[in-house]
Amino acid sequence: MFNKILIANRGEIAVRIIRACQEMGIGTVAVYSEADAAALHTRLADEAVLIGPPTASDSYLRADRIIEAARQTGCEAIHPGYGFLAENADFASAVAEAELVFIGPSAEVIRLMGSKTAAREVMQAVGVPVVPGYHGEESRGLPARSARRGERRGRGDQEWMAAVEAMGFPLLVKAVAGGGGKGMRLVRTAAELPDASQSARREALHAFGDEQIYLEKYLSSPRHIEFQILGDAHGNVVHLFERECSVQRRHQKIIEETPSPLLAGDESLRQRMGQAAVAAARAVNYVNAGTVEFLVDAEYNFYFLEMNTRLQVEHPITELVTGLDLVKWQLRVAAGEALPFEQASLSQRGHALECRIYAEDAAHNFLPATGQVLYLVEPVGPGIRVDSGLVPGDDVTPHYDPLLAKLIVLGEHRQENIRKMMAALRQYVILGVTSNISFLRDLLAHDAFQRGDLNTDLVEQYFNNWQPKRASSPDLALIVAALAELREEPRAREQRSAVMAGDDPYNPWRQLSNFRVGEADQK
Ligand code: ADP
């Protein structure tokens, strides 16, 4: 096993990885931007290296500095977390060239799966169904002018048009290098196609440095169900069951759960999807943790969507129902260990649910929110896990992803567990930054969610004009609480922050500050 690794990330995921290392006796080196000098991940790691200011050319993307920091501190491996450099094939190969271990799959696999069209071709070749679509010989897209004015078109254009007609509308224009919903455009009529493909190309070029796009049939209100896979360097591959991530806003996940309410009632579908996920991983000799994403239509047909070659944000729910620590297995597999379990010995126990706590304004089109965290109470209790990188006093800035933390609960059954989540959300207090906590509560309470009748349009369908219920405490109480916090001696505040940041649930100081602000009457 490694003696020391560098964690090339920030926030909750950096903290999560550092904690796994601590439990395994592995030394940790954090990297941080100036804005994160006092951040939890910077403080928790054994060592921390400053890699630059929080500017647009983001510190956490500085591959050269990060590799240099790993060498200088005597690390043997780099864990990229998710986002930033996690799916950057050039980074993975630079790490290998520096004779360090990249904790993830090979650069070759990252590159291959980083192209949605290449990934689709691999899957088709091994018989995994993909969403119907069209790549063309070259996926440059339909030129806006020729299509709009009916000018003479080239062969490529005619091919596109024929494919479009065969597929019918609506369809999706997607970026070949896509991720995070960027470069994706819904097209409802032929007339919309030229502009949509032009703007998707522009966005893709800006976000990924690659303007290639392709077309996919737009499935109507599908479910998003993905499978966690784990492979080692000895040819073993298993799946760790599914995660249903159908509850999304703007095609980005908000709530994830396992077992999926759909598959809970259809073991044969679960088995077929699990086998397809393993076949997908085997097709590329996948090593380390990865995720095979599928869409499932109303007729229970499933289609490969994409493969994520990294740890996912929603990995904790898989950990809670399988009892396996995915980060530890990533480290063991990267160090050359063989997986000691076979598919048949794995099972799911109970029901796990995750809510993503975002700094965003659900009442205003989910616009990211910023501000200083003045007051923070994270929920505690049996079966409640909070993966967070947040401490009171932190500034939430526009430089980074608005994900603040993840609240994860484990229960015996879905209904019981939803109630556990609602109770945990009631305990959660974040003052100073607008968060989606009350939106999540309304979402969980909705009939469709309660029934498990999920699809990727659920939020749009039922929560388009969502407004928070009026806070039950008068605004005055909130203002007084915030002022009290602000007026405290800076040192006292720091000490209290430090005390409250600990995860000892019996800490009396923690209880002291556990007065309810806001939503007491909604119990
Ligand atoms: P990205 O990699 O940019 O996140 P994905 O391909 O993973 O994009 O898709 C993200 C989400 O977009 C899916 O979970 C689903 O909600 C929606 N989506 C993607 N492709 C389709 C499709 N062909 N039909 C319907 N919805 C889709």
Coordinates of C-alpha atoms and ligand atoms in Angstrom, one line a residue:
M1 CA 0.0 0.0 0.0
F2 CA 1.0 3.6 -0.6
N3 CA 2.8 5.5 2.2
K4 CA 1.6 8.9 1.1
I5 CA -0.7 10.3 -1.6
L6 CA -1.7 13.7 -2.9
I7 CA -5.3 14.7 -3.3
A8 CA -5.8 16.9 -6.3
N9 CA -9.2 18.3 -5.3
R10 CA -11.0 20.4 -2.8
G11 CA -14.3 20.5 -0.8
E12 CA -16.2 17.5 0.4
I13 CA -14.5 15.0 -1.9
A14 CA -11.0 16.0 -0.8
V15 CA -12.1 15.6 2.8
R16 CA -13.7 12.3 2.1
I17 CA -10.5 10.9 0.5
I18 CA -8.3 12.3 3.3
R19 CA -10.5 10.5 5.9
A20 CA -10.1 7.2 4.0
C21 CA -6.4 7.6 3.9
Q22 CA -6.3 8.4 7.6
E23 CA -8.1 5.2 8.4
M24 CA -5.7 3.2 6.2
G25 CA -2.6 4.8 7.7
I26 CA -1.7 6.6 4.5
G27 CA -0.1 10.1 4.7
T28 CA -2.0 12.9 2.9
V29 CA -0.9 16.0 1.0
A30 CA -3.6 18.5 0.1
V31 CA -3.3 21.2 -2.6
Y32 CA -5.1 24.5 -2.2
S33 CA -5.8 27.8 -3.8
E34 CA -5.4 31.0 -1.9
A35 CA -9.1 31.1 -1.3
D36 CA -8.9 27.7 0.4
A37 CA -6.1 28.5 2.8
A38 CA -8.4 27.9 5.8
A39 CA -10.6 25.3 4.2
L40 CA -11.3 22.0 5.9
H41 CA -9.4 19.9 3.4
T42 CA -6.3 22.1 3.7
R43 CA -6.4 21.7 7.5
L44 CA -7.2 18.0 7.7
A45 CA -4.3 16.8 5.5
D46 CA -0.9 16.0 7.0
E47 CA 0.7 18.5 4.6
A48 CA -0.7 21.2 2.3
V49 CA 0.8 22.9 -0.7
L50 CA -0.4 26.2 -2.1
I51 CA -0.9 26.0 -5.9
G52 CA -2.2 29.4 -6.7
P53 CA -4.9 32.0 -6.7
P54 CA -8.6 31.3 -7.3
T55 CA -8.7 32.8 -10.7
A56 CA -10.5 31.7 -13.9
S57 CA -7.5 29.6 -14.9
D58 CA -8.3 27.5 -11.9
S59 CA -5.6 26.4 -9.4
Y60 CA -7.0 22.9 -9.2
L61 CA -6.5 22.5 -12.9
R62 CA -2.8 23.3 -12.7
A63 CA -1.6 19.8 -13.6
D64 CA 2.1 20.8 -13.7
R65 CA 2.1 22.3 -10.2
I66 CA 0.1 19.5 -8.8
I67 CA 2.5 16.9 -10.1
E68 CA 5.4 19.0 -8.9
A69 CA 3.9 19.2 -5.4
A70 CA 3.4 15.4 -5.3
R71 CA 7.1 14.9 -6.2
Q72 CA 8.4 17.4 -3.8
T73 CA 6.4 16.0 -0.9
G74 CA 7.4 12.4 -1.7
C75 CA 4.0 11.1 -2.7
E76 CA 3.6 7.9 -4.6
A77 CA 0.2 8.4 -6.0
I78 CA -2.4 11.1 -6.9
H79 CA -6.2 10.8 -6.3
P80 CA -8.0 13.2 -8.6
G81 CA -11.5 13.0 -6.9
Y82 CA -14.2 14.0 -9.3
G83 CA -14.4 17.1 -11.6
F84 CA -11.2 19.2 -12.2
L85 CA -8.6 16.8 -13.6
A86 CA -10.4 13.5 -12.8
E87 CA -11.3 12.8 -16.4
N88 CA -8.4 14.5 -18.1
A89 CA -6.4 11.8 -20.0
D90 CA -3.4 14.1 -20.4
F91 CA -3.2 14.6 -16.7
A92 CA -3.4 10.8 -16.1
S93 CA -0.6 10.2 -18.5
A94 CA 1.5 13.0 -17.1
V95 CA 1.1 11.5 -13.7
A96 CA 2.3 8.1 -15.0
E97 CA 5.2 9.8 -16.8
A98 CA 6.3 11.4 -13.5
E99 CA 6.4 7.8 -12.1
L100 CA 3.5 8.4 -9.9
V101 CA 0.3 6.2 -9.7
F102 CA -2.9 7.8 -11.0
I103 CA -5.7 6.5 -8.8
G104 CA -8.2 5.7 -11.6
P105 CA -8.2 3.9 -14.9
S106 CA -5.5 4.3 -17.6
A107 CA -5.2 7.5 -19.6
E108 CA -6.2 5.4 -22.7
V109 CA -9.5 4.4 -21.2
I110 CA -10.2 7.9 -19.9
R111 CA -9.6 9.2 -23.4
L112 CA -11.7 6.6 -25.1
M113 CA -14.7 7.0 -22.7
G114 CA -14.2 10.8 -22.8
S115 CA -15.6 10.7 -26.3
K116 CA -19.3 10.0 -26.1
T117 CA -19.4 8.8 -29.7
A118 CA -16.3 6.5 -29.3
A119 CA -17.8 5.1 -26.1
R120 CA -21.1 4.4 -28.0
E121 CA -19.3 2.6 -30.7
V122 CA -17.4 0.4 -28.2
M123 CA -20.7 -0.5 -26.5
Q124 CA -22.5 -1.3 -29.7
A125 CA -19.6 -3.6 -30.7
V126 CA -20.1 -5.7 -27.5
G127 CA -23.9 -5.7 -27.8
V128 CA -24.8 -3.1 -25.1
P129 CA -27.8 -1.1 -26.4
V130 CA -27.1 2.7 -26.9
V131 CA -29.6 5.6 -27.2
P132 CA -30.4 5.7 -30.9
G133 CA -28.3 8.5 -32.5
Y134 CA -26.3 9.7 -35.4
H135 CA -22.6 10.5 -35.4
G136 CA -21.9 10.8 -39.1
E137 CA -18.5 10.5 -40.6
E138 CA -17.5 13.7 -39.0
S139 CA -19.7 15.3 -36.4
R140 CA -19.1 19.0 -37.2
G141 CA -22.8 19.7 -37.3
L142 CA -25.2 21.3 -39.6
P143 CA -24.0 24.6 -41.0
A144 CA -26.6 27.2 -40.0
R145 CA -26.6 29.1 -43.2
S146 CA -27.1 26.4 -45.7
A147 CA -29.9 24.8 -43.8
R148 CA -31.8 28.0 -43.2
R149 CA -31.7 29.4 -46.6
G150 CA -32.0 26.1 -48.5
E151 CA -28.6 26.6 -50.2
R152 CA -27.0 23.6 -51.9
R153 CA -25.8 21.3 -49.2
G154 CA -22.8 19.0 -49.1
R155 CA -23.0 15.3 -48.7
G156 CA -22.5 15.6 -44.9
D157 CA -25.5 17.9 -44.6
Q158 CA -27.7 15.6 -46.6
E159 CA -26.6 12.7 -44.4
W160 CA -27.5 14.7 -41.3
M161 CA -30.9 15.6 -42.7
A162 CA -31.6 12.0 -43.5
A163 CA -30.6 10.9 -40.1
V164 CA -32.7 13.6 -38.5
E165 CA -35.7 12.6 -40.5
A166 CA -35.2 8.9 -39.6
M167 CA -34.9 9.8 -35.9
G168 CA -37.7 12.3 -35.7
F169 CA -38.2 15.0 -33.2
P170 CA -37.5 15.9 -30.4
L171 CA -33.8 15.2 -30.5
L172 CA -30.8 16.2 -28.6
V173 CA -27.7 17.8 -30.0
K174 CA -24.8 16.7 -27.7
A175 CA -21.1 17.5 -27.4
V176 CA -18.9 14.6 -28.2
A177 CA -16.6 15.6 -25.3
G178 CA -19.6 16.6 -23.2
G179 CA -20.0 16.7 -19.4
G180 CA -21.9 18.6 -16.9
G181 CA -24.8 19.1 -19.3
K182 CA -22.6 21.5 -21.4
G183 CA -23.0 21.6 -25.2
M184 CA -26.4 19.9 -25.0
R185 CA -29.5 21.3 -26.8
L186 CA -33.0 20.0 -27.1
V187 CA -34.4 20.4 -30.6
R188 CA -38.1 20.1 -31.1
T189 CA -38.4 21.1 -34.8
A190 CA -36.2 21.0 -37.9
A191 CA -36.2 24.7 -38.0
E192 CA -34.5 24.9 -34.6
L193 CA -31.7 22.5 -35.5
P194 CA -29.2 24.9 -37.2
D195 CA -29.1 27.4 -34.4
A196 CA -29.1 24.7 -31.7
S197 CA -26.2 22.9 -33.3
Q198 CA -24.2 26.1 -33.8
S199 CA -24.7 27.2 -30.2
A200 CA -23.9 23.7 -28.9
R201 CA -20.7 23.8 -30.9
R202 CA -19.7 27.1 -29.5
E203 CA -20.4 26.0 -26.0
A204 CA -18.5 22.7 -26.5
L205 CA -15.5 24.5 -27.9
H206 CA -15.4 26.9 -25.0
A207 CA -15.9 24.2 -22.3
F208 CA -13.9 21.3 -23.8
G209 CA -11.8 22.8 -26.6
D210 CA -13.6 20.4 -28.9
E211 CA -16.6 21.6 -31.0
Q212 CA -17.7 18.2 -32.3
I213 CA -21.3 17.4 -31.7
Y214 CA -23.7 14.5 -32.5
L215 CA -27.4 13.7 -32.4
E216 CA -29.3 11.5 -30.0
K217 CA -33.0 10.7 -30.0
Y218 CA -34.6 12.5 -27.1
L219 CA -36.2 9.9 -24.9
S220 CA -39.4 11.2 -23.3
S221 CA -39.1 11.5 -19.6
P222 CA -36.7 8.6 -19.1
R223 CA -35.3 7.4 -15.8
H224 CA -31.5 7.7 -15.2
I225 CA -30.2 4.5 -13.6
E226 CA -26.5 3.9 -13.4
F227 CA -24.3 1.0 -12.2
Q228 CA -21.2 1.3 -10.1
I229 CA -18.4 -0.9 -11.4
L230 CA -15.1 -1.9 -9.9
G231 CA -12.3 -3.6 -11.7
D232 CA -8.8 -4.6 -10.7
A233 CA -5.6 -5.1 -12.7
H234 CA -6.0 -8.9 -12.6
G235 CA -9.0 -9.0 -14.9
N236 CA -11.8 -9.1 -12.2
V237 CA -14.8 -6.8 -12.7
V238 CA -17.9 -6.6 -10.6
H239 CA -20.8 -4.3 -10.4
L240 CA -22.0 -2.9 -7.1
F241 CA -25.6 -2.5 -8.2
E242 CA -27.5 0.5 -9.3
R243 CA -28.1 4.1 -8.3
E244 CA -31.2 5.8 -9.5
C245 CA -30.5 9.5 -10.3
S246 CA -33.6 10.5 -12.1
V247 CA -34.3 13.5 -9.9
Q248 CA -32.5 16.3 -11.7
R249 CA -32.6 19.9 -12.5
R250 CA -31.2 21.1 -15.8
H251 CA -30.0 17.5 -16.5
Q252 CA -27.9 17.6 -13.3
K253 CA -28.6 15.2 -10.4
I254 CA -30.1 16.4 -7.1
I255 CA -31.3 13.3 -5.3
E256 CA -29.9 9.7 -5.8
E257 CA -31.1 6.5 -4.2
T258 CA -30.4 2.8 -4.2
P259 CA -32.1 0.4 -4.7
S260 CA -33.9 2.1 -7.6
P261 CA -37.7 1.9 -7.0
L262 CA -38.0 0.6 -10.6
L263 CA -35.5 -2.2 -10.3
A264 CA -36.7 -3.1 -6.8
G265 CA -39.7 -4.5 -8.6
D266 CA -37.9 -6.0 -11.6
E267 CA -34.9 -8.2 -10.6
S268 CA -34.5 -9.5 -14.2
L269 CA -34.0 -5.9 -15.5
R270 CA -31.5 -5.3 -12.7
Q271 CA -29.6 -8.4 -13.7
R272 CA -29.6 -7.5 -17.4
M273 CA -28.4 -4.0 -16.7
G274 CA -25.7 -5.2 -14.3
Q275 CA -24.5 -7.6 -16.9
A276 CA -24.4 -4.9 -19.5
A277 CA -22.4 -2.6 -17.2
V278 CA -19.9 -5.4 -16.5
A279 CA -19.7 -6.1 -20.3
A280 CA -19.1 -2.4 -20.9
A281 CA -16.3 -2.3 -18.4
R282 CA -14.7 -5.5 -19.7
A283 CA -14.8 -4.2 -23.3
V284 CA -12.2 -1.6 -22.3
N285 CA -10.3 -3.6 -19.6
Y286 CA -11.5 -1.2 -17.0
V287 CA -9.5 -0.9 -13.8
N288 CA -10.6 1.0 -10.7
A289 CA -14.0 2.5 -9.9
G290 CA -16.3 3.7 -12.6
T291 CA -19.9 4.2 -13.5
V292 CA -21.9 3.0 -16.5
E293 CA -24.9 5.3 -17.0
F294 CA -28.1 4.2 -18.6
L295 CA -31.4 5.8 -19.5
V296 CA -34.5 3.6 -19.1
D297 CA -37.7 4.4 -21.1
A298 CA -41.3 3.8 -20.3
E299 CA -41.2 0.4 -21.8
Y300 CA -38.4 -0.7 -19.6
N301 CA -35.8 -0.6 -22.4
F302 CA -32.4 0.5 -21.2
Y303 CA -29.8 2.4 -23.2
F304 CA -26.1 3.1 -22.5
L305 CA -25.7 6.8 -22.0
E306 CA -22.1 7.3 -21.0
M307 CA -19.3 5.9 -18.8
N308 CA -17.7 8.0 -16.1
T309 CA -14.2 7.0 -15.5
R310 CA -13.9 8.2 -11.9
L311 CA -15.5 8.2 -8.4
Q312 CA -19.0 9.8 -8.6
V313 CA -20.5 12.4 -6.3
E314 CA -23.2 9.9 -5.4
H315 CA -20.9 7.0 -4.5
P316 CA -21.8 7.0 -0.8
I317 CA -25.2 5.5 -1.3
T318 CA -23.5 2.5 -2.9
E319 CA -21.2 2.3 0.1
L320 CA -24.0 2.3 2.6
V321 CA -26.0 -0.6 1.0
T322 CA -23.0 -2.7 0.1
G323 CA -20.8 -2.1 3.1
L324 CA -17.8 -1.4 0.9
D325 CA -15.7 1.7 1.1
L326 CA -15.2 2.7 -2.5
V327 CA -12.3 5.1 -1.9
K328 CA -10.4 2.4 0.0
W329 CA -11.0 0.0 -2.8
Q330 CA -9.8 2.6 -5.3
L331 CA -6.6 2.8 -3.3
R332 CA -6.1 -0.9 -3.0
V333 CA -6.8 -1.6 -6.7
A334 CA -4.4 1.2 -7.7
A335 CA -1.8 -0.4 -5.5
G336 CA -2.2 -3.6 -7.4
E337 CA -4.4 -5.6 -5.0
A338 CA -6.9 -8.1 -6.5
L339 CA -10.6 -7.8 -5.6
P340 CA -11.3 -10.6 -3.1
F341 CA -15.1 -10.8 -3.8
E342 CA -17.1 -12.2 -6.7
Q343 CA -20.3 -10.9 -8.1
A344 CA -22.4 -13.7 -6.5
S345 CA -21.2 -12.7 -3.0
L346 CA -22.3 -9.1 -3.3
S347 CA -25.7 -7.9 -2.2
Q348 CA -27.6 -4.7 -1.3
R349 CA -28.9 -4.2 2.3
G350 CA -31.5 -1.5 3.1
H351 CA -32.2 1.7 1.3
A352 CA -29.8 4.6 0.9
L353 CA -30.8 8.1 -0.2
E354 CA -28.6 11.1 -0.9
C355 CA -29.5 14.8 -1.2
R356 CA -27.0 17.2 -2.7
I357 CA -26.9 20.4 -0.7
Y358 CA -26.2 23.1 -3.2
A359 CA -25.6 26.8 -2.7
E360 CA -28.3 27.9 -5.1
D361 CA -31.6 29.6 -5.3
A362 CA -34.3 27.1 -6.2
A363 CA -36.9 29.9 -6.5
H364 CA -34.8 31.7 -9.1
N365 CA -33.9 29.1 -11.7
F366 CA -31.4 27.4 -9.5
L367 CA -29.0 30.3 -9.8
P368 CA -25.8 29.6 -7.8
A369 CA -25.6 31.5 -4.6
T370 CA -22.6 33.0 -2.8
G371 CA -21.8 34.4 0.6
Q372 CA -20.2 33.6 3.9
V373 CA -21.4 30.7 6.0
L374 CA -22.3 32.5 9.3
Y375 CA -23.9 29.6 11.0
L376 CA -23.9 25.9 10.3
V377 CA -25.6 22.9 12.0
E378 CA -25.2 19.6 10.2
P379 CA -27.7 16.8 11.1
V380 CA -26.6 13.9 13.2
G381 CA -28.3 10.7 14.2
P382 CA -28.4 6.9 13.5
G383 CA -27.9 6.2 9.8
I384 CA -27.1 9.8 8.9
R385 CA -23.9 10.7 7.1
V386 CA -22.9 14.1 6.0
D387 CA -20.0 14.4 3.5
S388 CA -19.0 18.0 3.8
G389 CA -16.1 20.2 3.3
L390 CA -17.8 23.2 4.9
V391 CA -17.0 25.0 8.2
P392 CA -18.6 28.2 9.6
G393 CA -16.8 31.2 8.3
D394 CA -16.2 29.7 4.9
D395 CA -16.8 31.9 1.9
V396 CA -18.8 30.3 -0.9
T397 CA -17.5 32.0 -4.0
P398 CA -18.4 31.8 -7.7
H399 CA -15.0 30.2 -8.4
Y400 CA -16.1 26.7 -7.6
D401 CA -18.9 24.2 -7.9
P402 CA -21.9 25.2 -5.8
L403 CA -22.1 21.7 -4.1
L404 CA -21.6 22.4 -0.4
A405 CA -22.2 19.0 1.0
K406 CA -24.1 15.7 0.6
L407 CA -26.6 14.4 3.1
I408 CA -26.9 10.6 3.0
V409 CA -29.2 8.4 5.0
L410 CA -29.5 4.7 5.4
G411 CA -32.7 3.0 6.4
E412 CA -34.4 -0.4 6.2
H413 CA -37.0 0.6 3.7
R414 CA -37.6 3.4 1.2
Q415 CA -40.6 5.0 3.0
E416 CA -38.9 5.0 6.4
N417 CA -35.7 6.3 4.8
I418 CA -37.5 9.2 3.1
R419 CA -38.9 10.2 6.5
K420 CA -35.3 9.9 8.0
M421 CA -34.1 12.3 5.2
M422 CA -36.9 14.8 5.9
A423 CA -36.1 14.8 9.6
A424 CA -32.4 15.2 8.9
L425 CA -33.1 18.1 6.5
R426 CA -35.1 19.8 9.3
Q427 CA -32.0 19.7 11.5
Y428 CA -29.8 21.2 8.8
V429 CA -29.1 24.9 9.2
I430 CA -27.0 27.0 6.9
L431 CA -27.1 30.7 7.4
G432 CA -25.4 33.3 5.3
V433 CA -25.7 31.4 2.0
T434 CA -28.9 30.5 0.2
S435 CA -29.2 26.7 -0.1
N436 CA -31.6 24.3 -1.6
I437 CA -32.5 22.6 1.7
S438 CA -36.2 23.7 1.8
F439 CA -36.6 22.9 -1.9
L440 CA -35.3 19.3 -1.2
R441 CA -37.9 18.9 1.6
D442 CA -40.7 19.9 -0.7
L443 CA -39.3 17.6 -3.4
L444 CA -39.2 14.6 -1.0
A445 CA -42.7 15.3 0.2
H446 CA -44.1 15.3 -3.4
D447 CA -46.5 12.5 -4.2
A448 CA -44.5 11.4 -7.3
F449 CA -41.3 11.1 -5.3
Q450 CA -43.1 9.3 -2.5
R451 CA -44.5 6.8 -4.9
G452 CA -41.1 6.2 -6.6
D453 CA -42.6 7.4 -9.8
L454 CA -39.5 9.1 -11.0
N455 CA -38.2 10.6 -14.3
T456 CA -35.7 13.2 -15.4
D457 CA -38.4 15.8 -16.0
L458 CA -40.0 15.5 -12.5
V459 CA -38.6 18.8 -11.3
E460 CA -39.6 20.7 -14.4
Q461 CA -43.0 19.1 -14.4
Y462 CA -44.0 19.9 -10.8
F463 CA -41.6 22.5 -9.5
N464 CA -41.3 25.1 -12.2
N465 CA -42.6 27.9 -10.1
W466 CA -41.5 26.7 -6.8
Q467 CA -41.3 29.3 -4.0
P468 CA -40.2 28.6 -0.4
K469 CA -42.9 28.5 2.3
R470 CA -42.6 31.5 4.5
A471 CA -40.1 30.9 7.3
S472 CA -42.0 30.3 10.5
S473 CA -39.6 32.3 12.7
P474 CA -39.9 36.0 12.2
D475 CA -37.1 37.5 10.1
L476 CA -36.1 39.4 13.2
A477 CA -35.1 36.2 14.9
L478 CA -32.9 35.3 12.0
I479 CA -31.3 38.7 12.0
V480 CA -30.7 38.6 15.7
A481 CA -29.1 35.2 15.4
A482 CA -26.9 36.3 12.6
L483 CA -25.9 39.5 14.4
A484 CA -25.0 37.6 17.6
E485 CA -22.8 35.4 15.5
L486 CA -21.1 38.3 13.8
R487 CA -20.5 40.3 17.0
E488 CA -18.7 37.5 18.8
E489 CA -15.0 37.9 19.2
P490 CA -13.2 36.6 16.1
R491 CA -11.2 34.3 18.3
A492 CA -14.2 32.9 20.1
R493 CA -15.9 32.4 16.8
E494 CA -12.9 30.5 15.5
Q495 CA -12.7 28.3 18.6
R496 CA -16.4 27.6 18.3
S497 CA -16.1 26.8 14.7
A498 CA -13.3 24.4 15.4
V499 CA -15.3 22.7 18.2
M500 CA -18.4 22.5 16.1
A501 CA -16.5 21.1 13.1
G502 CA -15.6 18.0 15.0
D503 CA -17.9 15.1 14.4
D504 CA -18.4 14.1 18.0
P505 CA -22.2 14.0 18.2
Y506 CA -22.0 14.1 22.0
N507 CA -20.0 17.3 22.1
P508 CA -22.0 19.6 24.5
W509 CA -20.9 22.7 22.6
R510 CA -22.5 21.4 19.5
Q511 CA -25.8 20.9 21.3
L512 CA -25.5 24.5 22.7
S513 CA -25.7 25.9 19.2
N514 CA -28.4 23.6 18.1
F515 CA -31.3 26.0 18.6
R516 CA -33.7 25.9 15.7
V517 CA -33.6 28.8 13.4
G518 CA -36.5 29.1 11.0
E519 CA -38.4 26.0 10.4
A520 CA -39.4 24.7 13.9
D521 CA -43.1 24.4 13.2
Q522 CA -42.8 22.3 10.1
K523 CA -41.9 19.2 12.1
Ligands
ADP1 P1 -23.4 15.1 -19.3 O1 -22.3 14.1 -19.5 O2 -23.2 16.4 -20.0 O3 -23.8 15.2 -17.9 P2 -25.2 13.0 -20.1 O4 -25.1 12.3 -21.4 O5 -24.7 12.2 -18.9 O6 -24.6 14.4 -20.1 O7 -26.8 13.3 -19.7 C1 -27.1 14.0 -18.6 C2 -28.7 13.9 -18.4 O8 -29.3 14.5 -19.6 C3 -29.3 12.6 -18.3 O9 -29.3 12.1 -17.0 C4 -30.7 12.8 -18.8 O10 -31.5 13.5 -17.9 C5 -30.5 13.8 -19.9 N1 -30.3 13.2 -21.3 C6 -29.1 12.9 -21.9 N2 -29.3 12.3 -23.1 C7 -30.7 12.1 -23.2 C8 -31.5 11.6 -24.2 N3 -31.1 11.1 -25.3 N4 -32.9 11.6 -24.0 C9 -33.4 12.2 -22.9 N5 -32.6 12.7 -21.9 C10 -31.3 12.7 -22.0

